[in-house]
Amino acid sequence: MSRKKIRRLVYLGCLVIGCTIVGGIYAVTRPADEVLLTIGEPYEQVRQQSRSTLPAAEPGANWGGVINRPARLRFTDPQYGFSTPVAKFMAVSYDEHGKVDSVRMSPQVTILPLDETMAIVLDLQEQLRRGGWRQILVEDSPPLEDTPTVRAKIRGCAAPTGYWQAGDKYQLGLNVRCFRTDSHPDLERYLITLDVASPWLEANR
């Protein structure tokens, strides 16, 4: 093989390695995707103002879009706003007029141990309190506080859920479910589900 060809192969090899390194650095340092919305906004407007993989709306359909790359949610209501950790699952539903009517998501990229799960839940609830949300339906669905009772319910796979309301504009449900596998029955892992929409529950009870 000629020296010229060897130099060319070395150059190409260095170029590939360099591109791989740069790509890896970009993947690590690239800001996480972010979905910015409030309930009632046009879905296509949400897509335009967000950095996400939400698909285009289907005209005249009552449907929704699901991300295929992890993203955080930033709920942009000026009074009742909050933000979540990066989520692997997020579905944004819209009505037949193309307006966002609900969001369902799990604010995590993998199922988590209980301590990490509770840290996310408590942070979200603290944001809601600071923003003026109030807990509702507390007799039937007590708050998800970090107490032995709540932890026992979660570990027992009771899937406790807390409900919150923001004035007369929104309601939010926060739920924790357990995961068990036959291969690792003693491995505790948990999944948070957050739902936000216009009020759908009777709060005065």
Tab-separated table of C-alpha atoms in Angstrom:
chain	number	residue	atom	x	y	z
A	1	MET	CA	0.000	0.000	0.000
A	2	SER	CA	1.388	3.399	-0.934
A	3	ARG	CA	2.261	5.993	1.668
A	4	LYS	CA	-0.348	8.287	0.152
A	5	LYS	CA	-3.113	5.725	0.713
A	6	ILE	CA	-1.868	5.036	4.244
A	7	ARG	CA	-1.949	8.754	5.052
A	8	ARG	CA	-5.461	8.968	3.604
A	9	LEU	CA	-6.675	6.044	5.730
A	10	VAL	CA	-5.079	7.537	8.837
A	11	TYR	CA	-6.719	10.867	8.046
A	12	LEU	CA	-10.131	9.244	7.556
A	13	GLY	CA	-9.707	7.264	10.758
A	14	CYS	CA	-8.868	10.414	12.702
A	15	LEU	CA	-11.826	12.183	11.098
A	16	VAL	CA	-14.229	9.416	12.163
A	17	ILE	CA	-12.837	9.399	15.706
A	18	GLY	CA	-13.050	13.186	15.872
A	19	CYS	CA	-16.651	13.213	14.667
A	20	THR	CA	-17.538	10.508	17.170
A	21	ILE	CA	-15.995	12.499	20.024
A	22	VAL	CA	-17.720	15.712	18.943
A	23	GLY	CA	-21.020	13.855	18.570
A	24	GLY	CA	-20.636	12.364	22.025
A	25	ILE	CA	-19.854	15.751	23.554
A	26	TYR	CA	-22.877	17.261	21.788
A	27	ALA	CA	-25.122	14.468	23.039
A	28	VAL	CA	-23.954	15.076	26.601
A	29	THR	CA	-24.030	18.885	26.519
A	30	ARG	CA	-27.056	19.376	24.260
A	31	PRO	CA	-29.930	20.926	26.232
A	32	ALA	CA	-32.730	18.484	26.940
A	33	ASP	CA	-35.831	18.755	24.805
A	34	GLU	CA	-38.577	20.859	26.363
A	35	VAL	CA	-42.320	20.987	25.723
A	36	LEU	CA	-43.830	24.385	26.570
A	37	LEU	CA	-47.599	24.560	26.909
A	38	THR	CA	-50.742	25.354	28.823
A	39	ILE	CA	-54.117	23.664	28.514
A	40	GLY	CA	-56.191	25.264	25.743
A	41	GLU	CA	-53.266	26.373	23.586
A	42	PRO	CA	-53.236	25.383	19.911
A	43	TYR	CA	-51.327	22.134	19.579
A	44	GLU	CA	-49.415	23.360	16.528
A	45	GLN	CA	-48.368	26.466	18.448
A	46	VAL	CA	-47.037	24.179	21.178
A	47	ARG	CA	-45.006	22.295	18.579
A	48	GLN	CA	-43.561	25.526	17.199
A	49	GLN	CA	-42.560	26.984	20.553
A	50	SER	CA	-41.153	23.721	21.932
A	51	ARG	CA	-37.950	21.843	21.227
A	52	SER	CA	-39.363	18.345	20.959
A	53	THR	CA	-40.322	15.424	18.754
A	54	LEU	CA	-44.085	15.958	19.038
A	55	PRO	CA	-45.608	14.952	15.679
A	56	ALA	CA	-47.840	17.196	13.593
A	57	ALA	CA	-51.550	17.272	14.383
A	58	GLU	CA	-54.077	15.389	12.293
A	59	PRO	CA	-56.629	17.965	11.042
A	60	GLY	CA	-60.099	17.470	12.491
A	61	ALA	CA	-58.964	14.614	14.711
A	62	ASN	CA	-59.422	14.273	18.448
A	63	TRP	CA	-56.075	12.707	19.119
A	64	GLY	CA	-52.621	13.494	20.472
A	65	GLY	CA	-48.891	13.369	19.992
A	66	VAL	CA	-46.282	11.336	21.859
A	67	ILE	CA	-42.616	12.281	22.120
A	68	ASN	CA	-40.018	9.802	20.910
A	69	ARG	CA	-37.040	11.542	22.521
A	70	PRO	CA	-36.889	12.435	26.241
A	71	ALA	CA	-38.134	15.917	27.138
A	72	ARG	CA	-39.144	17.927	30.162
A	73	LEU	CA	-42.521	19.658	30.484
A	74	ARG	CA	-42.681	23.365	31.228
A	75	PHE	CA	-46.262	24.304	32.064
A	76	THR	CA	-46.234	27.972	31.152
A	77	ASP	CA	-49.321	29.389	32.844
A	78	PRO	CA	-48.056	32.683	34.359
A	79	GLN	CA	-49.550	31.915	37.772
A	80	TYR	CA	-49.760	28.134	37.943
A	81	GLY	CA	-46.635	27.186	36.024
A	82	PHE	CA	-44.275	24.364	36.951
A	83	SER	CA	-41.586	22.261	35.320
A	84	THR	CA	-40.770	18.571	35.467
A	85	PRO	CA	-37.643	16.464	35.191
A	86	VAL	CA	-36.885	14.975	31.799
A	87	ALA	CA	-39.457	12.356	30.807
A	88	LYS	CA	-39.175	9.392	28.481
A	89	PHE	CA	-42.972	9.243	28.078
A	90	MET	CA	-45.144	12.290	27.398
A	91	ALA	CA	-48.436	12.398	25.498
A	92	VAL	CA	-50.087	15.707	24.592
A	93	SER	CA	-53.748	15.306	23.618
A	94	TYR	CA	-55.777	17.791	21.598
A	95	ASP	CA	-59.456	18.169	20.758
A	96	GLU	CA	-61.178	18.349	17.371
A	97	HIS	CA	-60.317	22.066	17.203
A	98	GLY	CA	-56.609	21.370	17.620
A	99	LYS	CA	-56.446	22.758	21.167
A	100	VAL	CA	-54.435	20.990	23.864
A	101	ASP	CA	-56.847	19.394	26.324
A	102	SER	CA	-54.594	17.196	28.471
A	103	VAL	CA	-51.081	15.964	29.127
A	104	ARG	CA	-50.067	12.588	30.522
A	105	MET	CA	-46.437	11.880	31.339
A	106	SER	CA	-43.999	10.055	33.575
A	107	PRO	CA	-41.409	12.624	34.739
A	108	GLN	CA	-38.439	10.235	34.663
A	109	VAL	CA	-36.424	8.367	32.043
A	110	THR	CA	-36.450	5.016	33.830
A	111	ILE	CA	-38.230	3.329	36.723
A	112	LEU	CA	-36.616	4.472	39.971
A	113	PRO	CA	-35.931	3.402	43.562
A	114	LEU	CA	-38.402	4.753	46.096
A	115	ASP	CA	-36.136	7.460	47.537
A	116	GLU	CA	-35.540	8.976	44.089
A	117	THR	CA	-39.222	8.636	43.237
A	118	MET	CA	-40.292	10.472	46.387
A	119	ALA	CA	-37.760	13.246	45.751
A	120	ILE	CA	-39.377	13.965	42.373
A	121	VAL	CA	-42.911	13.803	43.801
A	122	LEU	CA	-42.082	16.137	46.687
A	123	ASP	CA	-40.379	18.667	44.399
A	124	LEU	CA	-43.346	18.726	42.026
A	125	GLN	CA	-45.807	19.160	44.883
A	126	GLU	CA	-43.731	21.977	46.363
A	127	GLN	CA	-43.827	23.767	42.998
A	128	LEU	CA	-47.602	23.357	42.915
A	129	ARG	CA	-47.981	24.766	46.433
A	130	ARG	CA	-45.815	27.765	45.615
A	131	GLY	CA	-47.853	28.378	42.467
A	132	GLY	CA	-51.175	28.452	44.309
A	133	TRP	CA	-52.476	24.968	43.511
A	134	ARG	CA	-54.499	23.397	46.311
A	135	GLN	CA	-54.944	19.766	47.234
A	136	ILE	CA	-58.408	18.325	46.648
A	137	LEU	CA	-60.237	15.084	47.474
A	138	VAL	CA	-57.935	14.641	50.450
A	139	GLU	CA	-60.330	12.380	52.381
A	140	ASP	CA	-60.329	9.708	49.689
A	141	SER	CA	-56.912	10.487	48.222
A	142	PRO	CA	-54.549	11.819	50.891
A	143	PRO	CA	-51.494	13.823	49.797
A	144	LEU	CA	-48.381	11.952	48.710
A	145	GLU	CA	-46.249	12.995	51.657
A	146	ASP	CA	-43.011	11.256	52.608
A	147	THR	CA	-44.414	9.321	55.552
A	148	PRO	CA	-44.186	5.652	56.568
A	149	THR	CA	-47.893	5.261	55.731
A	150	VAL	CA	-47.548	6.594	52.190
A	151	ARG	CA	-44.363	4.600	51.590
A	152	ALA	CA	-46.108	1.449	52.779
A	153	LYS	CA	-48.967	2.064	50.327
A	154	ILE	CA	-46.524	2.573	47.481
A	155	ARG	CA	-44.510	-0.523	48.383
A	156	GLY	CA	-47.759	-2.466	48.659
A	157	CYS	CA	-48.623	-1.466	45.076
A	158	ALA	CA	-51.731	0.458	46.164
A	159	ALA	CA	-50.863	3.131	43.565
A	160	PRO	CA	-51.748	6.141	45.765
A	161	THR	CA	-52.799	9.279	43.898
A	162	GLY	CA	-52.886	12.906	44.973
A	163	TYR	CA	-55.103	15.487	43.259
A	164	TRP	CA	-54.522	19.217	42.888
A	165	GLN	CA	-56.555	22.117	41.511
A	166	ALA	CA	-55.480	25.511	40.163
A	167	GLY	CA	-58.353	27.959	40.609
A	168	ASP	CA	-61.079	26.977	38.151
A	169	LYS	CA	-58.588	26.376	35.327
A	170	TYR	CA	-56.794	23.064	35.806
A	171	GLN	CA	-56.648	19.847	37.759
A	172	LEU	CA	-53.641	17.597	38.163
A	173	GLY	CA	-53.257	14.012	39.308
A	174	LEU	CA	-49.989	12.592	40.626
A	175	ASN	CA	-49.725	8.833	40.972
A	176	VAL	CA	-46.996	6.354	41.981
A	177	ARG	CA	-47.090	2.733	40.841
A	178	CYS	CA	-44.784	-0.143	41.694
A	179	PHE	CA	-42.964	-2.436	39.297
A	180	ARG	CA	-41.997	-6.031	39.999
A	181	THR	CA	-40.494	-8.639	37.696
A	182	ASP	CA	-40.514	-12.400	38.036
A	183	SER	CA	-36.750	-12.470	37.626
A	184	HIS	CA	-36.159	-9.862	40.378
A	185	PRO	CA	-39.210	-9.969	42.680
A	186	ASP	CA	-37.385	-8.158	45.499
A	187	LEU	CA	-36.136	-5.286	43.339
A	188	GLU	CA	-38.229	-2.210	44.151
A	189	ARG	CA	-38.780	0.202	41.289
A	190	TYR	CA	-41.474	2.824	40.819
A	191	LEU	CA	-43.137	4.911	38.114
A	192	ILE	CA	-44.730	8.345	38.549
A	193	THR	CA	-47.650	9.361	36.349
A	194	LEU	CA	-48.715	13.006	36.066
A	195	ASP	CA	-51.974	14.039	34.384
A	196	VAL	CA	-53.008	17.654	33.879
A	197	ALA	CA	-56.157	18.938	32.159
A	198	SER	CA	-59.136	21.228	32.614
A	199	PRO	CA	-61.119	20.242	35.736
A	200	TRP	CA	-62.630	16.766	35.349
A	201	LEU	CA	-63.346	15.913	39.004
A	202	GLU	CA	-65.892	17.310	41.445
A	203	ALA	CA	-63.554	18.966	43.939
A	204	ASN	CA	-66.094	19.921	46.637
A	205	ARG	CA	-66.102	16.605	48.442
